[in-house]
Coordinates of N, CA, C and O in Angstrom, one line a residue:
M6 N -30.0 -2.5 14.9 CA -30.0 -1.0 14.3 C -30.9 -1.1 13.1 O -31.1 -2.1 12.4
V7 N -31.9 0.1 12.9 CA -32.6 0.2 11.8 C -31.5 0.9 10.7 O -31.2 1.8 11.3
A8 N -31.5 0.1 9.7 CA -30.5 0.7 8.5 C -31.2 2.0 7.7 O -32.4 2.1 8.0
P9 N -30.1 2.8 7.4 CA -31.0 4.2 6.9 C -31.4 3.7 5.5 O -31.4 2.7 5.0
S10 N -32.7 4.6 5.0 CA -33.4 4.3 4.1 C -32.8 4.6 2.7 O -33.1 4.0 1.6
K11 N -31.8 5.3 2.7 CA -31.1 5.9 1.6 C -29.6 6.6 2.1 O -29.5 7.1 3.2
F12 N -29.0 6.8 1.1 CA -27.6 7.8 1.2 C -28.2 9.1 0.8 O -28.5 9.2 -0.4
A13 N -28.0 10.0 1.4 CA -28.8 11.4 1.0 C -27.8 12.3 0.3 O -28.2 12.9 -1.0
H14 N -26.8 12.7 0.8 CA -25.9 13.6 0.1 C -24.4 13.6 0.7 O -24.4 12.9 2.0
V15 N -23.5 14.3 0.1 CA -22.4 14.5 0.8 C -22.0 16.0 0.5 O -22.4 16.9 -0.2
V16 N -21.2 16.2 1.6 CA -20.7 18.0 1.8 C -19.1 17.9 1.6 O -18.5 17.3 2.3
L17 N -18.8 18.8 0.9 CA -17.3 18.8 0.6 C -16.6 20.2 1.1 O -17.3 21.1 0.4
N18 N -15.7 20.4 1.7 CA -15.0 21.4 1.9 C -14.1 21.7 0.8 O -13.5 20.7 0.4
T19 N -13.8 23.0 0.3 CA -12.9 23.4 -0.9 C -12.4 24.7 -1.1 O -13.1 25.5 -0.6
H20 N -11.3 24.7 -1.3 CA -10.3 25.8 -1.6 C -10.7 26.2 -3.4 O -10.4 27.2 -3.8
R21 N -11.4 25.0 -4.2 CA -11.7 25.4 -5.6 C -13.4 25.4 -5.8 O -13.8 24.7 -6.6
F22 N -14.0 26.4 -5.1 CA -15.2 26.6 -5.0 C -16.0 26.5 -6.5 O -16.9 25.4 -6.9
E23 N -15.4 27.2 -7.4 CA -16.0 27.6 -8.8 C -15.8 26.2 -9.5 O -16.8 25.6 -10.1
E24 N -14.6 25.8 -9.5 CA -14.4 24.8 -10.2 C -15.0 23.3 -9.8 O -15.3 22.5 -10.7
M25 N -15.2 23.2 -8.5 CA -15.8 22.0 -7.9 C -17.3 22.0 -8.3 O -17.8 21.2 -8.8
I26 N -18.0 23.3 -8.2 CA -19.6 23.3 -8.7 C -19.6 22.9 -10.3 O -20.5 22.4 -10.5
D27 N -18.6 23.8 -10.9 CA -18.6 23.3 -12.2 C -18.5 21.9 -12.8 O -19.3 21.2 -13.5
W28 N -17.5 21.3 -12.1 CA -17.3 19.9 -12.4 C -18.5 19.0 -12.0 O -18.6 18.1 -12.7
Y29 N -19.0 19.1 -10.9 CA -20.2 18.4 -10.3 C -21.4 18.5 -11.2 O -22.2 17.7 -11.6
A30 N -21.6 19.8 -11.7 CA -22.6 20.2 -12.6 C -22.6 19.4 -13.9 O -23.3 18.9 -14.3
R31 N -21.3 19.3 -14.4 CA -20.9 18.6 -15.6 C -21.1 17.1 -15.6 O -21.7 16.5 -16.4
V32 N -20.5 16.8 -14.6 CA -20.3 15.1 -14.5 C -21.7 14.6 -14.3 O -22.1 13.6 -14.8
F33 N -22.5 15.0 -13.2 CA -23.7 14.6 -12.9 C -24.8 15.1 -13.5 O -26.0 15.0 -13.2
E34 N -24.7 16.2 -14.5 CA -25.5 17.1 -15.1 C -26.6 17.5 -14.0 O -27.8 17.4 -14.2
A35 N -25.9 18.3 -12.9 CA -26.7 18.6 -11.6 C -27.0 20.0 -12.0 O -26.5 20.7 -12.7
R36 N -28.0 20.5 -11.0 CA -28.4 21.8 -10.9 C -28.3 22.2 -9.9 O -28.3 21.6 -8.8
V37 N -27.9 23.7 -9.9 CA -27.6 24.3 -8.4 C -29.1 24.7 -7.8 O -30.0 25.3 -8.4
Q38 N -29.2 24.3 -6.6 CA -30.3 24.6 -5.9 C -30.4 25.9 -5.0 O -31.4 26.6 -5.0
H39 N -29.2 26.1 -4.5 CA -28.9 27.3 -3.8 C -27.5 27.7 -4.0 O -26.5 26.7 -3.9
R40 N -26.8 28.9 -3.9 CA -25.6 29.2 -4.1 C -25.4 30.6 -3.5 O -26.0 31.5 -3.8
D41 N -24.4 30.9 -2.7 CA -23.9 32.1 -2.4 C -22.5 32.0 -2.4 O -21.8 31.0 -2.7
N42 N -21.8 33.0 -1.6 CA -20.3 32.9 -1.7 C -19.7 32.1 -0.9 O -18.5 31.8 -0.7
R43 N -20.6 31.6 0.0 CA -20.1 30.5 1.2 C -20.6 29.1 0.8 O -19.7 28.2 1.1
L44 N -21.6 28.9 0.3 CA -22.3 27.6 0.0 C -22.8 27.4 -1.2 O -23.3 28.3 -1.7
A45 N -22.8 26.0 -1.6 CA -23.5 25.6 -2.7 C -24.2 24.3 -2.6 O -23.5 23.4 -2.3
F46 N -25.5 24.3 -3.0 CA -26.1 22.9 -3.0 C -26.5 22.5 -4.4 O -27.3 23.4 -5.1
L47 N -26.3 21.3 -4.7 CA -26.6 20.7 -5.9 C -27.3 19.6 -6.0 O -27.3 18.8 -5.0
T48 N -28.0 19.1 -6.9 CA -28.8 17.9 -7.2 C -28.7 17.3 -8.4 O -29.0 18.3 -9.6
Y49 N -29.0 16.2 -8.8 CA -29.1 15.7 -10.0 C -30.5 14.6 -10.1 O -30.8 14.2 -11.3
D50 N -31.4 15.0 -9.1 CA -32.7 14.1 -9.1 C -33.7 14.8 -8.4 O -33.4 16.1 -8.2
D51 N -34.5 14.1 -7.7 CA -35.7 15.0 -7.0 C -35.3 15.2 -5.5 O -36.0 16.0 -4.8
E52 N -34.3 14.8 -5.2 CA -33.6 15.0 -3.9 C -33.3 16.5 -3.6 O -32.8 17.0 -4.8
H53 N -33.5 17.2 -2.7 CA -33.3 18.6 -2.6 C -31.8 18.9 -2.7 O -31.6 19.9 -3.2
H54 N -31.0 18.1 -2.3 CA -29.4 18.4 -2.6 C -28.8 16.8 -2.5 O -29.2 16.1 -1.8
R55 N -28.0 16.7 -3.2 CA -27.0 15.7 -3.3 C -25.7 15.8 -2.9 O -24.7 15.1 -2.2
F56 N -25.3 17.0 -3.2 CA -23.8 17.6 -3.2 C -23.8 19.0 -2.4 O -24.9 19.8 -2.8
A57 N -23.1 19.4 -1.6 CA -22.9 20.6 -1.2 C -21.5 21.1 -0.9 O -20.6 20.0 -0.7
F58 N -21.0 22.2 -1.2 CA -19.6 22.8 -1.1 C -19.6 23.8 -0.4 O -20.5 24.8 -0.5
V59 N -18.5 23.8 0.6 CA -18.3 24.9 1.6 C -17.0 25.6 0.9 O -15.9 24.8 0.9
N60 N -17.2 26.8 0.7 CA -16.2 27.6 0.0 C -15.1 28.0 1.3 O -15.7 28.9 2.1
L61 N -14.0 27.3 1.4 CA -12.7 27.8 2.2 C -12.2 29.0 1.7 O -11.0 29.1 2.5
G62 N -12.5 29.6 0.5 CA -11.6 30.7 0.2 C -10.2 29.9 -0.4 O -10.0 28.9 -0.5
P63 N -9.5 31.1 -1.1 CA -8.1 30.5 -1.5 C -7.4 29.7 -0.6 O -7.1 29.9 0.5
A64 N -6.6 28.7 -1.3 CA -5.9 27.9 -0.5 C -4.5 28.8 0.1 O -4.2 29.7 -0.8
R65 N -4.0 28.6 1.1 CA -2.7 29.2 1.6 C -1.6 29.1 0.6 O -1.7 27.9 0.0
E66 N -0.6 29.8 0.3 CA 0.3 29.9 -0.4 C 1.2 28.5 -0.1 O 1.6 28.2 1.1
G67 N 1.6 27.7 -1.0 CA 2.5 26.6 -0.9 C 1.9 25.4 -0.3 O 2.5 24.4 -0.3
A68 N 0.4 25.5 -0.3 CA -0.3 24.5 0.0 C -0.4 23.2 -1.1 O -0.5 23.5 -2.4
D69 N 0.0 22.1 -0.7 CA 0.3 21.0 -1.7 C -1.1 20.3 -1.7 O -2.1 20.5 -1.2
E70 N -1.1 19.7 -3.0 CA -2.4 18.9 -3.4 C -2.4 17.7 -2.4 O -1.4 17.2 -1.9
R71 N -3.8 17.1 -2.0 CA -3.8 15.9 -0.8 C -3.4 14.7 -2.2 O -4.2 14.6 -3.0
P72 N -2.6 14.1 -1.4 CA -2.2 12.8 -2.3 C -3.3 11.8 -2.0 O -4.0 11.9 -1.1
A73 N -3.5 10.9 -3.3 CA -4.4 9.9 -3.2 C -4.4 9.2 -2.3 O -5.5 8.3 -1.7
T74 N -3.1 8.8 -1.3 CA -2.9 7.9 -0.2 C -3.1 8.8 1.1 O -2.8 7.9 2.1
A75 N -3.8 10.0 1.4 CA -3.9 10.6 2.5 C -5.0 9.8 3.1 O -5.9 9.3 2.6
T76 N -4.9 9.8 4.4 CA -6.2 9.5 5.2 C -7.4 10.3 4.9 O -7.5 11.3 4.4
G77 N -8.5 9.6 5.2 CA -10.0 10.3 4.8 C -10.5 9.5 3.7 O -10.2 8.4 3.7
L78 N -11.7 10.0 3.4 CA -12.1 9.4 2.3 C -11.3 9.3 1.0 O -10.7 9.9 0.7
N79 N -11.8 7.7 0.7 CA -11.0 7.0 -0.4 C -12.0 7.6 -1.7 O -11.4 8.2 -2.7
H80 N -13.1 7.1 -1.7 CA -14.0 7.4 -2.9 C -15.5 7.0 -2.5 O -15.7 6.4 -1.6
L81 N -16.3 7.8 -3.2 CA -17.8 7.5 -3.2 C -18.2 6.7 -4.4 O -17.8 7.1 -5.3
G82 N -19.2 5.8 -4.3 CA -19.7 5.0 -5.3 C -20.9 5.4 -5.7 O -21.9 5.5 -4.7
Y83 N -21.0 5.5 -6.9 CA -22.5 5.4 -7.6 C -22.7 4.5 -8.7 O -21.8 4.0 -9.4
A84 N -23.8 3.9 -8.7 CA -24.0 2.8 -9.4 C -25.2 3.1 -10.6 O -26.1 3.9 -10.3
W85 N -25.0 2.6 -11.6 CA -25.9 2.7 -12.6 C -26.7 1.9 -13.0 O -26.3 0.6 -12.5
H86 N -28.0 1.7 -13.4 CA -28.8 0.6 -13.9 C -28.2 -0.6 -14.9 O -28.6 -1.6 -14.4
N87 N -27.6 0.0 -15.8 CA -26.9 -0.9 -16.8 C -25.8 -0.6 -17.4 O -25.4 0.5 -17.2
L88 N -25.1 -1.6 -18.0 CA -23.9 -1.4 -18.7 C -24.0 0.1 -19.7 O -23.0 0.6 -19.8
N89 N -25.0 -0.2 -20.3 CA -25.2 1.1 -21.4 C -25.0 2.4 -20.8 O -24.5 3.2 -21.5
E90 N -25.8 2.5 -19.8 CA -25.8 3.7 -18.9 C -24.5 4.1 -18.4 O -24.0 5.2 -18.7
L91 N -23.7 3.2 -18.0 CA -22.6 3.6 -17.7 C -21.7 3.8 -18.6 O -21.0 5.0 -18.8
M92 N -21.5 3.1 -19.6 CA -20.8 3.5 -21.0 C -21.3 4.6 -21.6 O -20.4 5.5 -22.3
D93 N -22.4 5.3 -21.6 CA -23.0 6.4 -22.2 C -22.4 7.7 -21.3 O -22.1 8.4 -21.7
T94 N -22.3 7.3 -20.0 CA -21.8 8.2 -19.1 C -20.4 8.3 -19.5 O -19.8 9.6 -19.6
Y95 N -19.6 7.4 -19.5 CA -18.2 7.3 -19.8 C -18.1 8.1 -21.4 O -17.2 9.0 -21.5
A96 N -19.0 8.0 -22.2 CA -18.6 8.8 -23.5 C -18.9 10.1 -23.6 O -18.1 11.0 -24.1
R97 N -20.1 10.3 -22.6 CA -20.3 11.9 -22.4 C -19.4 12.7 -21.7 O -18.9 13.8 -22.0
L98 N -18.6 12.1 -20.6 CA -17.8 12.6 -19.8 C -16.2 12.9 -20.7 O -15.6 13.7 -20.8
K99 N -16.1 11.6 -21.7 CA -14.9 11.6 -22.5 C -14.8 12.8 -23.4 O -13.9 13.6 -23.6
S100 N -16.3 13.2 -23.8 CA -16.2 14.2 -25.1 C -16.0 15.5 -24.2 O -15.8 16.6 -25.1
Q101 N -16.2 15.7 -23.0 CA -16.0 16.8 -22.1 C -14.3 17.0 -21.7 O -14.0 17.8 -20.8
G102 N -13.8 15.9 -22.2 CA -12.2 16.0 -21.5 C -12.0 15.4 -20.1 O -11.1 15.4 -19.5
I103 N -13.1 14.8 -19.6 CA -13.2 14.2 -18.3 C -12.8 12.5 -18.3 O -13.8 11.7 -18.7
M104 N -11.7 12.2 -17.9 CA -11.6 10.7 -18.3 C -11.2 10.0 -17.0 O -10.7 10.6 -16.0
P105 N -11.5 8.7 -16.9 CA -11.4 8.0 -15.7 C -9.8 8.0 -15.1 O -9.1 7.9 -16.1
S106 N -9.5 8.0 -13.8 CA -8.3 7.7 -13.5 C -8.0 6.2 -13.5 O -6.8 5.9 -13.6
R107 N -8.9 5.4 -13.5 CA -8.7 3.9 -13.3 C -10.0 3.2 -13.5 O -11.0 3.1 -13.1
P108 N -9.9 2.5 -14.8 CA -11.0 1.5 -15.0 C -10.8 0.2 -14.5 O -9.6 -0.2 -14.9
V109 N -11.6 -0.6 -13.7 CA -11.4 -1.8 -13.1 C -12.7 -2.6 -13.3 O -13.8 -2.5 -12.9
R110 N -12.3 -4.0 -13.6 CA -13.3 -5.0 -13.3 C -13.0 -5.7 -12.1 O -11.9 -6.4 -11.9
H111 N -13.7 -5.5 -11.3 CA -13.7 -6.2 -9.7 C -14.3 -7.2 -9.8 O -13.8 -8.1 -8.5
G112 N -15.2 -7.6 -10.7 CA -15.8 -9.1 -10.5 C -17.3 -9.0 -10.3 O -17.9 -9.2 -11.1
P113 N -17.7 -8.6 -9.1 CA -19.0 -8.4 -9.0 C -19.5 -7.0 -9.7 O -20.5 -6.9 -10.0
T114 N -18.5 -6.0 -9.9 CA -19.1 -5.0 -10.6 C -17.8 -4.6 -11.8 O -16.7 -5.0 -11.8
L115 N -18.2 -3.5 -12.3 CA -17.3 -3.1 -13.2 C -17.5 -1.7 -13.2 O -18.5 -1.1 -13.1
S116 N -16.2 -1.0 -12.8 CA -16.0 0.4 -12.2 C -15.2 1.5 -13.0 O -14.2 0.9 -13.5
L117 N -15.5 2.5 -13.2 CA -14.7 3.7 -13.6 C -14.2 4.5 -12.5 O -15.4 5.1 -12.1
Y118 N -13.3 4.8 -12.3 CA -12.9 5.8 -11.2 C -12.4 7.2 -11.6 O -11.6 7.2 -12.5
Y119 N -13.0 8.2 -11.2 CA -12.8 9.5 -11.5 C -12.1 10.3 -10.4 O -12.3 9.8 -9.2
R120 N -11.3 11.5 -10.5 CA -11.0 12.4 -9.5 C -11.6 13.7 -9.8 O -11.6 14.0 -11.0
D121 N -12.2 14.2 -8.9 CA -12.6 15.7 -9.0 C -11.5 16.8 -8.9 O -10.6 16.2 -8.7
P122 N -11.8 18.0 -9.1 CA -10.8 19.0 -8.9 C -10.0 18.9 -7.7 O -8.9 19.4 -7.7
D123 N -10.7 18.6 -6.4 CA -10.0 18.5 -5.2 C -9.3 17.0 -4.9 O -8.7 16.8 -3.9
H124 N -9.2 16.2 -6.1 CA -8.6 14.9 -6.1 C -9.6 14.0 -5.1 O -8.9 12.8 -4.6
N125 N -10.8 14.1 -4.9 CA -11.6 13.3 -4.3 C -12.1 12.2 -5.3 O -12.2 12.3 -6.5
G126 N -12.4 10.8 -4.6 CA -12.4 9.7 -5.6 C -14.1 9.5 -5.9 O -14.7 9.9 -4.9
L127 N -14.3 9.2 -7.2 CA -15.7 8.8 -7.4 C -15.5 7.7 -8.2 O -15.0 7.3 -9.1
E128 N -16.4 6.6 -7.7 CA -16.7 5.3 -8.6 C -17.8 5.6 -9.2 O -19.0 5.4 -8.6
F129 N -17.8 5.2 -10.4 CA -19.1 5.0 -11.2 C -19.1 3.3 -11.5 O -18.1 2.8 -12.3
Q130 N -20.1 2.7 -11.1 CA -20.1 1.4 -11.2 C -21.5 0.8 -12.0 O -22.5 1.3 -11.9
V131 N -21.3 -0.7 -12.3 CA -22.4 -1.1 -12.7 C -22.3 -2.8 -12.1 O -21.3 -3.2 -12.0
D132 N -23.4 -3.4 -11.6 CA -23.6 -4.7 -11.0 C -23.5 -5.5 -12.2 O -24.1 -5.5 -13.2
L133 N -22.3 -6.7 -12.0 CA -22.5 -7.7 -13.0 C -23.0 -8.9 -12.8 O -23.2 -9.8 -13.6
L134 N -23.2 -9.1 -11.3 CA -23.8 -10.5 -11.0 C -25.0 -10.2 -10.0 O -25.3 -9.0 -9.5
E135 N -26.0 -11.3 -9.8 CA -26.9 -11.1 -9.2 C -26.4 -10.9 -7.5 O -25.3 -11.5 -7.4
A136 N -27.0 -10.6 -6.6 CA -26.6 -10.3 -5.3 C -26.1 -11.3 -4.6 O -24.8 -11.4 -4.0
E137 N -26.7 -12.6 -4.8 CA -26.2 -13.8 -4.0 C -25.0 -14.2 -4.6 O -24.0 -14.6 -3.9
E138 N -24.8 -14.4 -5.8 CA -23.7 -14.8 -6.8 C -22.3 -13.7 -6.2 O -21.5 -14.0 -6.2
A139 N -22.7 -12.5 -6.4 CA -21.5 -11.4 -6.0 C -21.1 -11.6 -4.7 O -20.0 -11.5 -4.2
N140 N -22.1 -12.1 -3.4 CA -21.7 -12.1 -2.1 C -20.7 -13.4 -2.3 O -19.6 -13.5 -1.5
R141 N -21.2 -14.5 -2.9 CA -20.4 -15.7 -2.8 C -19.1 -15.5 -3.6 O -17.8 -15.9 -2.9
F142 N -18.9 -14.5 -4.6 CA -17.3 -14.4 -5.2 C -16.8 -13.5 -4.2 O -15.5 -13.8 -4.0
M143 N -17.3 -12.7 -3.6 CA -16.3 -11.9 -2.6 C -15.9 -12.8 -1.6 O -15.0 -12.4 -0.5
R144 N -16.8 -13.7 -1.1 CA -16.3 -14.6 0.0 C -15.3 -15.8 -0.7 O -14.7 -16.6 0.1
G145 N -15.1 -15.9 -1.9 CA -14.3 -17.0 -2.5 C -13.1 -16.9 -2.5 O -12.4 -15.5 -2.3
P146 N -12.2 -17.6 -3.1 CA -10.7 -17.8 -3.2 C -10.2 -16.6 -4.4 O -9.2 -16.1 -4.0
A147 N -11.0 -16.5 -5.4 CA -10.5 -15.7 -6.3 C -10.6 -14.1 -5.8 O -9.6 -13.5 -6.2
F148 N -11.4 -13.9 -5.1 CA -11.5 -12.5 -4.4 C -10.4 -12.3 -3.4 O -9.7 -11.3 -3.2
A149 N -10.3 -13.3 -2.5 CA -9.3 -13.4 -1.5 C -8.0 -13.2 -2.3 O -6.9 -12.4 -1.5
A150 N -7.7 -13.9 -3.2 CA -6.3 -13.7 -3.9 C -6.0 -12.3 -4.5 O -5.0 -11.8 -4.7
N151 N -7.1 -11.6 -5.0 CA -7.1 -10.3 -5.7 C -8.4 -9.6 -5.3 O -9.4 -9.5 -6.3
P152 N -8.5 -8.9 -4.3 CA -9.6 -8.1 -3.9 C -9.6 -6.7 -4.6 O -10.8 -6.2 -4.5
I153 N -8.8 -6.4 -5.4 CA -9.1 -5.2 -6.2 C -9.5 -5.4 -7.6 O -10.4 -4.8 -8.0
G154 N -9.0 -6.4 -8.3 CA -9.4 -6.6 -9.6 C -8.4 -6.5 -10.5 O -7.2 -6.4 -10.5
E155 N -9.1 -6.3 -11.9 CA -8.1 -6.1 -12.9 C -8.4 -4.9 -13.8 O -9.6 -4.6 -14.0
P156 N -7.6 -4.0 -14.5 CA -7.7 -3.1 -15.5 C -8.5 -3.6 -16.7 O -8.3 -4.9 -17.0
F157 N -9.5 -2.4 -17.4 CA -10.0 -2.8 -18.6 C -9.9 -1.6 -19.3 O -9.7 -0.7 -19.0
D158 N -10.2 -1.9 -20.9 CA -10.1 -0.8 -21.6 C -11.5 0.0 -22.2 O -12.2 -1.1 -22.6
P159 N -12.0 0.8 -21.4 CA -13.3 1.2 -21.8 C -13.5 1.8 -23.0 O -14.6 1.5 -23.7
D160 N -12.7 2.1 -23.9 CA -12.7 2.3 -25.6 C -12.8 1.0 -26.1 O -13.8 0.9 -27.1
A161 N -12.3 0.1 -25.8 CA -12.4 -1.3 -26.5 C -13.8 -2.0 -26.2 O -14.6 -2.4 -27.0
L162 N -14.3 -1.7 -24.9 CA -15.6 -2.1 -24.3 C -16.6 -1.3 -25.2 O -17.8 -1.6 -25.7
A163 N -16.5 0.3 -25.4 CA -17.6 0.9 -26.1 C -17.7 0.4 -27.6 O -18.7 0.4 -27.9
T164 N -16.4 0.3 -28.4 CA -16.6 -0.1 -29.8 C -17.2 -1.6 -29.8 O -18.0 -1.8 -30.6
R165 N -16.9 -2.4 -28.8 CA -17.5 -3.7 -29.2 C -19.0 -3.6 -28.8 O -19.9 -4.4 -29.5
L166 N -19.6 -2.9 -27.7 CA -20.9 -2.8 -27.4 C -21.5 -2.0 -28.8 O -22.7 -2.5 -29.1
A167 N -20.9 -1.0 -29.3 CA -21.5 -0.4 -30.4 C -21.5 -1.4 -31.6 O -22.5 -1.4 -32.6
Q168 N -20.8 -2.3 -31.9 CA -21.0 -3.5 -32.8 C -21.6 -4.5 -32.6 O -21.6 -5.5 -33.3
D169 N -22.3 -4.6 -31.2 CA -22.9 -5.8 -30.8 C -22.3 -6.9 -30.6 O -22.8 -8.0 -31.3
K170 N -21.0 -7.0 -30.1 CA -20.1 -8.3 -30.0 C -20.0 -8.4 -28.9 O -20.2 -7.6 -27.6
P171 N -19.7 -9.9 -28.4 CA -19.5 -10.3 -27.1 C -18.4 -9.5 -26.3 O -17.4 -9.1 -26.6
I172 N -18.6 -9.3 -25.1 CA -18.0 -8.3 -24.2 C -17.6 -8.9 -23.0 O -16.9 -8.4 -22.2
N173 N -17.9 -10.3 -22.5 CA -17.6 -11.0 -21.5 C -16.1 -10.9 -21.0 O -15.6 -10.7 -19.7
D174 N -15.3 -11.1 -21.8 CA -13.6 -11.1 -21.6 C -13.3 -9.7 -21.5 O -12.1 -9.5 -20.6
L175 N -14.1 -8.7 -21.6 CA -13.7 -7.3 -21.3 C -14.2 -6.9 -20.1 O -13.6 -6.0 -19.4
I176 N -15.4 -7.5 -19.6 CA -16.0 -7.0 -18.5 C -15.8 -7.7 -17.1 O -15.9 -7.2 -15.9
F177 N -15.6 -9.1 -17.3 CA -15.3 -9.9 -16.3 C -13.9 -10.2 -16.1 O -13.1 -10.3 -16.9
R178 N -13.5 -10.7 -14.8 CA -12.2 -10.7 -14.8 C -11.7 -12.1 -15.3 O -12.5 -12.8 -15.4
S179 N -10.5 -12.2 -15.2 CA -9.8 -13.5 -16.3 C -10.0 -14.5 -15.3 O -10.2 -15.7 -15.9
D180 N -10.3 -14.6 -14.0 CA -10.5 -15.7 -13.1 C -12.2 -16.0 -12.7 O -12.4 -16.7 -12.1
Q181 N -12.7 -15.5 -13.7 CA -14.2 -15.7 -13.6 C -14.6 -16.5 -14.9 O -14.3 -15.9 -15.8
A182 N -15.5 -17.5 -14.6 CA -16.0 -18.3 -15.6 C -16.7 -17.4 -16.9 O -16.6 -17.8 -18.0
Q183 N -17.3 -16.5 -16.4 CA -18.1 -15.7 -17.4 C -17.2 -15.1 -18.4 O -17.7 -14.7 -19.4
S184 N -15.8 -14.8 -18.3 CA -15.1 -14.1 -19.0 C -14.7 -14.9 -20.2 O -14.3 -14.5 -21.5
K185 N -14.8 -16.2 -20.2 CA -14.4 -17.0 -21.2 C -15.6 -17.3 -22.1 O -15.4 -17.8 -23.3
A186 N -16.9 -17.1 -21.9 CA -17.9 -17.0 -22.9 C -17.6 -16.1 -24.0 O -17.3 -15.0 -24.0
T187 N -17.5 -16.6 -25.2 CA -17.1 -15.8 -26.3 C -18.4 -15.7 -27.4 O -18.2 -14.8 -28.4
S188 N -19.6 -16.2 -27.2 CA -20.5 -15.8 -28.0 C -21.9 -16.0 -27.5 O -22.3 -16.5 -26.2
G189 N -22.9 -14.9 -27.9 CA -24.4 -14.9 -27.8 C -24.4 -14.2 -26.6 O -25.6 -14.1 -25.9
V190 N -23.4 -13.7 -25.7 CA -23.6 -12.8 -24.4 C -23.3 -11.5 -24.6 O -22.1 -11.1 -24.7
H191 N -24.6 -10.6 -24.9 CA -24.3 -9.2 -25.0 C -24.6 -8.3 -23.6 O -24.3 -7.3 -23.5
D192 N -25.6 -9.0 -23.1 CA -25.9 -8.5 -21.8 C -26.0 -9.5 -20.7 O -27.3 -9.9 -20.1
P193 N -24.9 -9.4 -20.1 CA -24.8 -10.4 -18.8 C -25.2 -9.9 -17.5 O -25.2 -10.5 -16.5
L194 N -26.1 -8.5 -17.4 CA -26.3 -8.0 -16.4 C -27.4 -8.7 -15.4 O -28.3 -9.4 -16.4
P195 N -27.5 -8.7 -14.2 CA -28.6 -9.3 -13.4 C -29.9 -8.7 -14.2 O -29.8 -7.3 -14.4
S196 N -31.0 -9.2 -14.1 CA -32.1 -8.9 -14.6 C -32.6 -7.6 -14.0 O -33.2 -6.6 -14.8
E197 N -32.4 -7.3 -12.8 CA -33.0 -6.1 -12.2 C -32.2 -4.8 -12.4 O -32.6 -3.8 -12.2
H198 N -30.9 -5.1 -13.2 CA -30.2 -4.0 -13.7 C -30.2 -3.8 -15.2 O -29.4 -3.1 -15.9
R199 N -31.0 -4.5 -15.9 CA -31.2 -4.1 -17.4 C -32.0 -3.0 -17.7 O -32.9 -2.9 -16.9

């Protein structure tokens, strides 16, 4: 099979049409490309659209929220170039009252999970390891014992970054050798992600 050249867009059905458009516009600093009463198309880069929303109208009376454990899409993942970009995004969203539902240090990545108004999951991540090292980690015993990862405190990370203090113990899992480094490591990211 020839692999796709890129992930192009996602289309979401919603009963919260206005709320979803507003949330995605704020979170991704996206602009509306087209909008009518039934459809909206937004983008955050030069792609014609990255998100589309289908207006299903008001939810029926008594409709329950979709639980996080429902079948279907769990989350979409988005990667930032480096840790500073990810944490700048965290600070911008926090200033707007948008907080991650779960911050996780997975090992190969550091991730902030968010929920949109319809409770769809979004993972904002940064790679912490070179590709080959990340693949080795995922095939190794530490990942087999804990494939999810460990929580971390994004505010503590933001504080240490601002103070130019070592961060390895906050971004790497406790079972990773990198987490034990205590001095001189301020940008552990792979060179292609700096």
